[in-house]
Each structure stands twice: as structure tokens, then as C-alpha cells.
Coordinates of C-alpha atoms in Angstrom, one line a residue:
X1 CA 74.9 87.3 82.5
X2 CA 72.9 88.8 85.3
X3 CA 70.4 85.9 85.1
X4 CA 73.1 83.6 86.3
X5 CA 73.1 85.5 89.6
X6 CA 70.5 86.3 92.2
X7 CA 71.0 90.0 92.4
X8 CA 67.9 92.2 92.6
X9 CA 66.9 93.5 89.1
X10 CA 66.0 97.0 90.4
X11 CA 69.5 97.7 91.8
X12 CA 72.6 98.9 89.9
X13 CA 75.0 96.7 91.7
X14 CA 78.5 98.3 91.4
X15 CA 80.0 96.9 94.6
X16 CA 81.1 93.3 93.9
X17 CA 84.4 94.1 95.6
X18 CA 82.9 94.3 99.1
X19 CA 81.2 90.9 99.5
X20 CA 81.0 89.4 96.0
X21 CA 77.9 87.8 94.5
X22 CA 77.4 84.0 94.2
X23 CA 76.1 82.5 90.9
X24 CA 72.8 80.6 91.2
X25 CA 74.3 77.2 90.5
X26 CA 77.1 77.6 93.1
X27 CA 74.5 78.8 95.7
X28 CA 72.4 75.7 95.0
X29 CA 75.4 73.5 95.6
X30 CA 76.0 75.4 98.9
X31 CA 72.4 74.8 100.0
X32 CA 72.7 71.1 99.1
X33 CA 75.8 70.8 101.3
X34 CA 73.9 72.5 104.2
X35 CA 71.0 70.1 103.7
X36 CA 73.3 67.1 103.8
X37 CA 74.7 68.4 107.0
X38 CA 71.3 68.6 108.6
X39 CA 70.1 65.2 107.3
X40 CA 72.9 63.5 109.2
X41 CA 75.0 65.9 111.2
X42 CA 77.3 63.4 112.8
X43 CA 78.3 61.6 109.6
X44 CA 78.7 64.9 107.7
X45 CA 80.8 66.6 110.4
X46 CA 83.0 63.6 111.2
X47 CA 83.3 61.7 108.0
X48 CA 81.8 63.1 104.8
X49 CA 82.5 66.8 105.4
X50 CA 86.3 66.5 106.0
X51 CA 86.7 64.4 102.9
X52 CA 84.8 67.0 100.9
X53 CA 86.9 69.8 102.4
X54 CA 90.1 68.0 101.4
X55 CA 88.8 67.7 97.8
X56 CA 87.9 71.4 97.8
X57 CA 91.2 72.4 99.2
X58 CA 92.9 70.4 96.5
X59 CA 90.9 72.2 93.9
X60 CA 91.8 75.6 95.3
X61 CA 95.4 74.7 95.6
X62 CA 95.6 73.9 91.9
X63 CA 93.9 77.2 91.1
X64 CA 96.5 79.1 93.2
X65 CA 99.4 76.8 92.2
X66 CA 100.3 75.8 95.7
X67 CA 100.4 72.6 97.7
X68 CA 97.2 71.9 99.5
X69 CA 99.0 71.0 102.7
X70 CA 100.1 74.7 102.9
X71 CA 96.5 76.0 102.7
X72 CA 94.0 76.5 105.5
X73 CA 90.4 77.5 105.1
X74 CA 89.3 80.6 107.1
X75 CA 86.0 82.3 107.1
X76 CA 87.4 85.7 106.0
X77 CA 90.8 87.3 105.4
X78 CA 90.6 89.2 108.7
X79 CA 90.6 85.8 110.5
X80 CA 93.7 84.7 108.7
X81 CA 95.4 88.0 109.3
X82 CA 94.6 87.9 113.0
X83 CA 96.1 84.5 113.4
X84 CA 99.3 85.6 111.8
X85 CA 99.6 89.0 113.5
X86 CA 98.9 87.6 116.9
X87 CA 101.7 85.0 116.4
X88 CA 104.3 87.7 115.6
X89 CA 105.0 88.5 119.2
X90 CA 107.1 91.5 118.4
X91 CA 109.1 93.4 121.0
X92 CA 109.1 96.9 122.1
X93 CA 110.5 99.2 119.5
X94 CA 110.0 96.7 116.6
X95 CA 108.4 98.1 113.5
X96 CA 105.9 96.9 110.9
X97 CA 106.2 98.5 107.5
X98 CA 102.9 98.9 105.7
X99 CA 101.2 101.6 103.6
X100 CA 98.5 104.2 104.3
X101 CA 96.1 102.4 101.9
X102 CA 95.7 99.2 103.9
X103 CA 92.4 97.6 104.9
X104 CA 90.9 99.2 108.0
X105 CA 90.4 95.9 109.9
X106 CA 94.1 95.0 109.4
X107 CA 95.2 98.4 110.6
X108 CA 93.0 97.9 113.7
X109 CA 94.5 94.5 114.4
X110 CA 98.0 95.8 114.2
X111 CA 97.0 98.8 116.5
X112 CA 95.6 96.3 119.0
X113 CA 98.7 94.2 119.2
X114 CA 101.2 97.0 118.9
X115 CA 99.8 98.5 122.1
X116 CA 100.5 95.2 123.8
X117 CA 104.0 94.9 122.4
X118 CA 105.1 98.5 122.3
X119 CA 105.7 98.1 118.6
X120 CA 105.0 100.6 115.9
X121 CA 103.0 100.4 112.6
X122 CA 104.6 102.5 109.9
X123 CA 102.0 103.5 107.3
X124 CA 104.2 104.6 104.4
X125 CA 102.4 107.0 102.0
X126 CA 101.4 105.6 98.6
X127 CA 102.2 108.3 96.1
X128 CA 99.0 109.1 94.0
X129 CA 98.6 109.2 91.2
X130 CA 101.0 106.3 91.0
X131 CA 103.6 106.8 88.3
X132 CA 105.1 103.4 88.1
X133 CA 106.0 100.3 90.2
X134 CA 109.6 101.6 90.4
X135 CA 108.4 105.0 91.8
X136 CA 106.1 103.2 94.3
X137 CA 108.9 100.9 95.5
X138 CA 111.3 103.9 95.9
X139 CA 108.8 105.6 98.1
X140 CA 107.8 102.5 100.0
X141 CA 111.3 101.5 101.0
X142 CA 111.9 105.0 102.5
X143 CA 109.9 103.6 105.4
X144 CA 112.4 100.7 106.0
X145 CA 114.6 101.1 109.1
X146 CA 116.9 98.8 111.2
X147 CA 113.9 98.2 113.4
X148 CA 111.7 96.8 110.6
X149 CA 110.8 93.2 111.5
X150 CA 107.6 92.7 109.4
X151 CA 106.1 94.0 106.2
X152 CA 102.3 93.8 105.7
X153 CA 101.1 94.8 102.3
X154 CA 97.9 94.6 100.2
X155 CA 98.2 92.9 96.8
X156 CA 95.2 95.0 95.7
X157 CA 94.3 97.9 98.0
X158 CA 90.7 97.7 99.1
X159 CA 89.9 101.4 99.3
X160 CA 91.8 102.6 96.3
X161 CA 91.8 99.5 94.1
X162 CA 95.5 99.8 93.2
X163 CA 97.5 96.6 92.3
X164 CA 100.8 96.8 94.2
X165 CA 104.1 95.2 93.2
X166 CA 104.1 92.6 96.0
X167 CA 106.4 90.2 94.3
X168 CA 109.2 92.7 94.2
X169 CA 108.6 93.6 97.8
X170 CA 108.8 90.0 98.9
X171 CA 112.0 89.4 96.9
X172 CA 113.8 92.3 98.7
X173 CA 112.3 91.4 102.1
X174 CA 113.5 87.8 101.8
X175 CA 117.1 89.1 101.1
X176 CA 116.8 91.3 104.2
X177 CA 115.3 88.5 106.4
X178 CA 112.1 90.4 106.9
X179 CA 108.8 88.5 107.4
X180 CA 106.2 89.4 104.8
X181 CA 102.4 89.1 105.0
X182 CA 100.4 89.8 101.8
X183 CA 96.7 90.7 102.2
X184 CA 95.4 89.3 98.9
X185 CA 91.7 89.6 99.7
X186 CA 90.7 90.8 96.2
X187 CA 93.3 88.9 94.1
X188 CA 91.9 85.3 93.5
X189 CA 90.0 85.3 90.2
X190 CA 90.6 89.1 89.9
X191 CA 93.9 88.4 88.2
X192 CA 95.9 85.3 87.2
X193 CA 97.3 84.5 90.7
X194 CA 100.3 82.2 91.3
X195 CA 100.7 82.4 95.1
X196 CA 103.9 80.3 95.1
X197 CA 105.6 82.7 92.7
X198 CA 105.0 85.8 94.8
X199 CA 107.4 84.7 97.6
X200 CA 105.5 85.8 100.7
X201 CA 105.8 84.1 104.0
X202 CA 102.0 84.4 104.4
X203 CA 99.4 85.1 101.8
X204 CA 95.7 85.5 102.8
X205 CA 92.9 85.7 100.2
X206 CA 89.1 85.7 99.9
X207 CA 87.2 83.2 97.8
X208 CA 83.8 84.9 98.4
X209 CA 84.8 88.0 96.4
X210 CA 86.0 87.6 92.8
X211 CA 85.9 83.8 93.0
X212 CA 82.2 84.2 93.8
X213 CA 82.0 81.5 96.5
X214 CA 79.4 81.7 99.3
X215 CA 80.1 84.2 102.0
X216 CA 82.5 83.1 104.6
X217 CA 85.0 81.3 102.4
X218 CA 88.6 82.4 102.4
X219 CA 92.1 80.9 102.8
X220 CA 95.5 81.4 104.5
X221 CA 98.6 80.1 102.8
X222 CA 101.8 79.8 104.8
X223 CA 105.3 79.0 103.6
X224 CA 106.3 75.7 105.1
X225 CA 109.3 77.1 106.9
X226 CA 107.1 79.4 109.0
X227 CA 104.0 77.3 109.6
X228 CA 105.0 76.2 113.1
X229 CA 105.3 79.9 114.1
X230 CA 101.6 80.6 113.3
X231 CA 99.5 79.7 116.3
X232 CA 95.8 78.9 116.1
X233 CA 93.3 81.6 117.0
X234 CA 91.1 78.9 118.6
X235 CA 92.7 76.0 120.5
X236 CA 90.6 73.0 120.0
X237 CA 90.8 69.2 119.2
X238 CA 93.6 69.7 116.6
X239 CA 96.0 70.7 119.3
X240 CA 97.9 67.6 120.5
X241 CA 95.4 65.7 118.3
X242 CA 94.4 62.2 119.3
X243 CA 94.8 61.2 115.7
X244 CA 97.3 63.7 114.3
X245 CA 97.7 64.1 110.5
X246 CA 101.1 64.6 108.8
X247 CA 100.8 68.4 109.4
X248 CA 100.5 70.0 112.8
X249 CA 99.7 73.2 110.9
X250 CA 96.6 71.6 109.4
X251 CA 95.6 70.0 112.8
X252 CA 96.0 73.3 114.7
X253 CA 94.1 75.6 112.3
X254 CA 91.6 73.5 110.3
X255 CA 89.5 71.7 112.9
X256 CA 88.2 74.2 115.4
X257 CA 85.0 72.7 116.6
X258 CA 81.4 72.9 115.3
X259 CA 80.9 75.2 112.4
X260 CA 79.1 75.1 109.1
X261 CA 81.9 74.7 106.6
X262 CA 79.6 74.3 103.6
X263 CA 80.9 77.5 102.0
X264 CA 84.4 76.0 101.9
X265 CA 83.1 73.0 99.9
X266 CA 81.8 75.0 97.0
X267 CA 85.2 76.0 95.4
X268 CA 85.2 73.2 92.8
X269 CA 81.8 74.5 91.7
X270 CA 83.1 78.0 91.5
X271 CA 86.1 77.0 89.5
X272 CA 83.9 74.9 87.2
X273 CA 81.5 77.8 86.7
X274 CA 84.4 80.1 85.7
X275 CA 85.8 77.5 83.2
X276 CA 82.4 76.9 81.7
X277 CA 81.9 80.6 81.1
X278 CA 85.4 81.3 79.8
X279 CA 86.1 83.6 82.7
X280 CA 89.4 85.1 81.4
X281 CA 87.3 86.6 78.6
X282 CA 84.6 87.7 81.0
X283 CA 87.1 89.3 83.3
X284 CA 88.7 91.2 80.4
X285 CA 85.3 92.3 79.1
X286 CA 84.4 93.7 82.5
X287 CA 87.7 95.5 82.7
X288 CA 87.3 96.9 79.2
X289 CA 83.8 98.2 80.2
X290 CA 85.2 100.0 83.2
X291 CA 88.2 101.4 81.3
X292 CA 85.9 102.8 78.6
X293 CA 84.3 105.0 81.2
X294 CA 87.4 106.1 83.1
X295 CA 87.6 109.4 81.2
X296 CA 83.9 110.3 81.5
X297 CA 83.8 109.4 85.2
X298 CA 86.8 111.6 85.9
X299 CA 85.2 114.4 83.9
X300 CA 81.9 114.4 85.8
X301 CA 83.7 114.1 89.1
X302 CA 86.2 116.7 88.2
X303 CA 89.1 114.4 89.3
X304 CA 91.8 112.2 87.9
X305 CA 92.7 108.5 88.1
X306 CA 94.9 107.3 91.0
X307 CA 97.5 105.9 88.5
X308 CA 99.1 107.1 85.4
X309 CA 99.2 103.5 84.1
X310 CA 95.7 102.1 84.6
X311 CA 96.3 99.1 82.4
X312 CA 99.0 98.0 84.9
X313 CA 97.6 99.1 88.3
X314 CA 93.8 98.7 87.8
X315 CA 91.5 95.9 86.9
X316 CA 87.7 95.4 87.5
X317 CA 87.7 98.0 90.3
X318 CA 88.6 101.7 90.1
X319 CA 88.4 104.3 92.9
X320 CA 87.8 107.9 92.0
X321 CA 88.5 110.8 94.4
X322 CA 85.2 112.6 95.0
X323 CA 84.5 115.9 96.7
X324 CA 81.7 115.8 99.2
X325 CA 81.1 117.2 102.7
X326 CA 78.8 114.3 103.7
X327 CA 80.0 110.9 102.5
X328 CA 77.3 109.0 104.5
X329 CA 74.5 111.1 103.1
X330 CA 75.9 110.7 99.5
X331 CA 75.9 106.9 99.8
X332 CA 72.4 107.0 101.2
X333 CA 71.1 109.2 98.3
X334 CA 72.8 107.0 95.7
X335 CA 71.1 103.9 97.1
X336 CA 67.7 105.2 98.2
X337 CA 67.0 107.6 95.4
X338 CA 68.9 106.2 92.4
X339 CA 69.1 102.5 93.3
X340 CA 72.9 102.4 93.0
X341 CA 74.8 100.1 95.4
X342 CA 78.3 101.5 95.5
X343 CA 80.8 102.2 98.4
X344 CA 81.8 105.8 99.4
X345 CA 85.1 105.4 101.2
X346 CA 86.1 108.1 103.7
X347 CA 88.7 106.4 105.9
X348 CA 91.8 106.9 103.9
X349 CA 93.1 110.2 105.2
X350 CA 91.2 113.3 104.2
X351 CA 90.3 112.1 100.8
X352 CA 86.9 110.5 100.0
X353 CA 86.7 107.8 97.2
X354 CA 83.9 106.4 95.1
X355 CA 84.9 102.8 94.2
X356 CA 83.3 101.2 91.1
X357 CA 83.4 97.4 90.7
X358 CA 82.5 95.8 87.4
X359 CA 81.6 92.1 87.2
X360 CA 80.0 89.9 84.6
X361 CA 76.5 91.0 85.3
X362 CA 77.2 94.7 84.9
X363 CA 76.4 96.6 81.6
X364 CA 76.7 100.1 80.2
X365 CA 73.3 100.8 81.8
X366 CA 74.8 100.5 85.3
X367 CA 77.6 103.0 84.7
X368 CA 75.3 105.4 82.8
X369 CA 72.9 105.4 85.7
X370 CA 75.9 106.3 88.0
X371 CA 77.0 109.1 85.8
X372 CA 73.5 110.5 85.5
X373 CA 73.1 110.4 89.3
X374 CA 76.4 112.1 89.9
X375 CA 75.4 115.0 87.6
X376 CA 72.1 115.4 89.5
X377 CA 73.8 115.2 92.9
X378 CA 76.4 117.8 91.8
X379 CA 73.5 120.2 91.1
X380 CA 72.0 119.5 94.5
X381 CA 75.3 120.4 96.1
X382 CA 76.0 117.0 97.7
X383 CA 78.9 116.6 95.4
X384 CA 81.2 119.6 95.0

């Protein structure tokens, strides 16, 4: 299926998880929207564009099984997370319960505001290899105290690619009256995702990753009861709007001045592309390909999987612990010498990870090239 994408033919692209890759036909639709914007900027920005955005939002809402009035488009998950975290206004001594496998930008955002508030981010250790959801939950809840006011948790951890039991966390948090933010950056189209069923107060996700939308297309979903608590990052014409809609939440967050929102408009094309190509089967095939190499990759890296139940905790991504004294040099060698685009992650404690992503365009040849390069790099001493 690689011909359906624009990726370079000379690169083994094993990093879909970072920024995605957009199919040719979706990218063409994206460029058409941009052209329409430039042909008549005023009409597109004021009249045509907002109607198209509403149509796209309705399409995404159906895909996620939520009401479109509870969805806001944001350029990336970090933007949505910032809006929510900034609005928490925690007090001195309050605690946020999270894990030590969260996305670095989110950790930094909490660090920024905790210094202002005098609050504390608790990074509860994720036990690896993960034995079961029950064991994870047992360890996670050890971080709960009477000072816990917020839980922030990844649906799929970015660095370690583990699927966490967020539904169970949300259920208990709701019983305890604790506000829950789920960072679902990787989840849309990576799995069958029903956001309304999860039970979070806020769920933030990316469309430009596994949904394959153009870069800069993400969403923030907020439970209706908490929407008025989430302040806009940018105060603009939607605040005390001259022509208010039925939702202050939409007015505050969606219209924030001049920006190219063409990427938001392509979600119907993304969903149509997935339907046309039977994406459930494609996704399963990609997962099967990666699973077929789990054992061999562990062997050449002299390591083990981060879960004892990969069929439950892993999907189209898998992170493998890797022993190296120079992560930056290793990534550089893999790309420049062996033409392999893959992340080497060295910001999760002392451990370094190599994260493999498999998408529709990948084949055995890509993983074979990775294994061959690992063997050569081990001989060179760059991998221990």
C-alpha cells in the first residue's frame, strides 16, 4: 500500500507514531482546501470554512461516538492539554497523579503550572514488564492520597507504546470525585475508540497520527458538566461573542482568529479512505506483522517485551529496551547509514527504548532491514 502514500522509497519508515503519514488522496483534498482559502480568503474564512469545519466535526464525532458539540479542534494534543491544565488552578499542596511513562510535553506543562501553584505531580512507576491490567492498577493506585485532585494518564504511552486501562481508572476516579484527563494522542484509528464509554472528564487525541490526517489536526473532548471550567488558551472573538452559538465552550475555543484550518477539514476524507481500504483488516495485518517479529527483535537486542500480555497491551507500536551509551549517535547511524527512520527514546528514566511502528505501507523488508542494522551496530559497539 506504500504507493497510496508519499513517503520516500529509499527510507524504511518505522516511525508512523511520531507524526503519522498522510495518504495521497487525503493530502490532495488538503491542498484543495488551502487553494479555496487563497482564491477567496474572506468568504472561506467567514462563511464556507466554518460550515465545512462543522461537517468535519460531525464526521469525527460519529467516528469517536460523541456529540459534536462536545468536540473542539486543536492543532495538536499539547494545545488541548495546555488549555485543560492551565484551567485547573490547583492550590498549594494539591497533587496530580500520573505515571512515569507520560509524554514529555505534558510533564513539562504540569511542571510549569505546579511551580506557579505550589502543587505536585506524582509520577507513579509503571511496572514493567506489565503483568496485567489488575497489577498495573494495583501499583498505580498506590500513588493516590487525600491530596489527589487530578489524574492525568495516557491511553497509549508514547515512549513505551503500552495500552493502559484508562476506563477502569476513570470509573474509580469518578467515584472518588477526582478530575481525569486522558491523553489519547495515539488512540484514534489505532484501536476501536469509543470516547463516551471511557468516562473521562477530558479526552485529547490526535488525528494526524493513526487517522492519517494532515499535520496539525487534533481534538479536545470535554464532558459537558466540566466545559465551563475549561478556559481558552487564546481569548478572541468567541469570548462574549457578538453572535453567540448555543455553546459557550465552542465559542471560546473554536474561533481564535486567523489560522489555516484546512487540516481540520480533511477528516471525512480520512474516514472515507479507511472505509474504502477495510482499515480494521489493515490494522490487524500491521499488528500481526509486528507481532511476528517480537521474538526475533528481542533476541537481537538481548531484551524482553515490556508486557507479558502483548495481545492486550500492544498494537501497531512496540518499544524495545536497548543498551547503548549514545542514543543520539545510534539514531543518526540508523538513518544516515541504514536509511531507517525510527525513534530512539532516552527520556524515560535511565532506560533507552527503540520504538517500532508498523503501518499499512510497511513490509517484512522494513523490519528485516532494522534487524540487519542492529546486528551490524552491535558488532561496531554502538549497541551493547
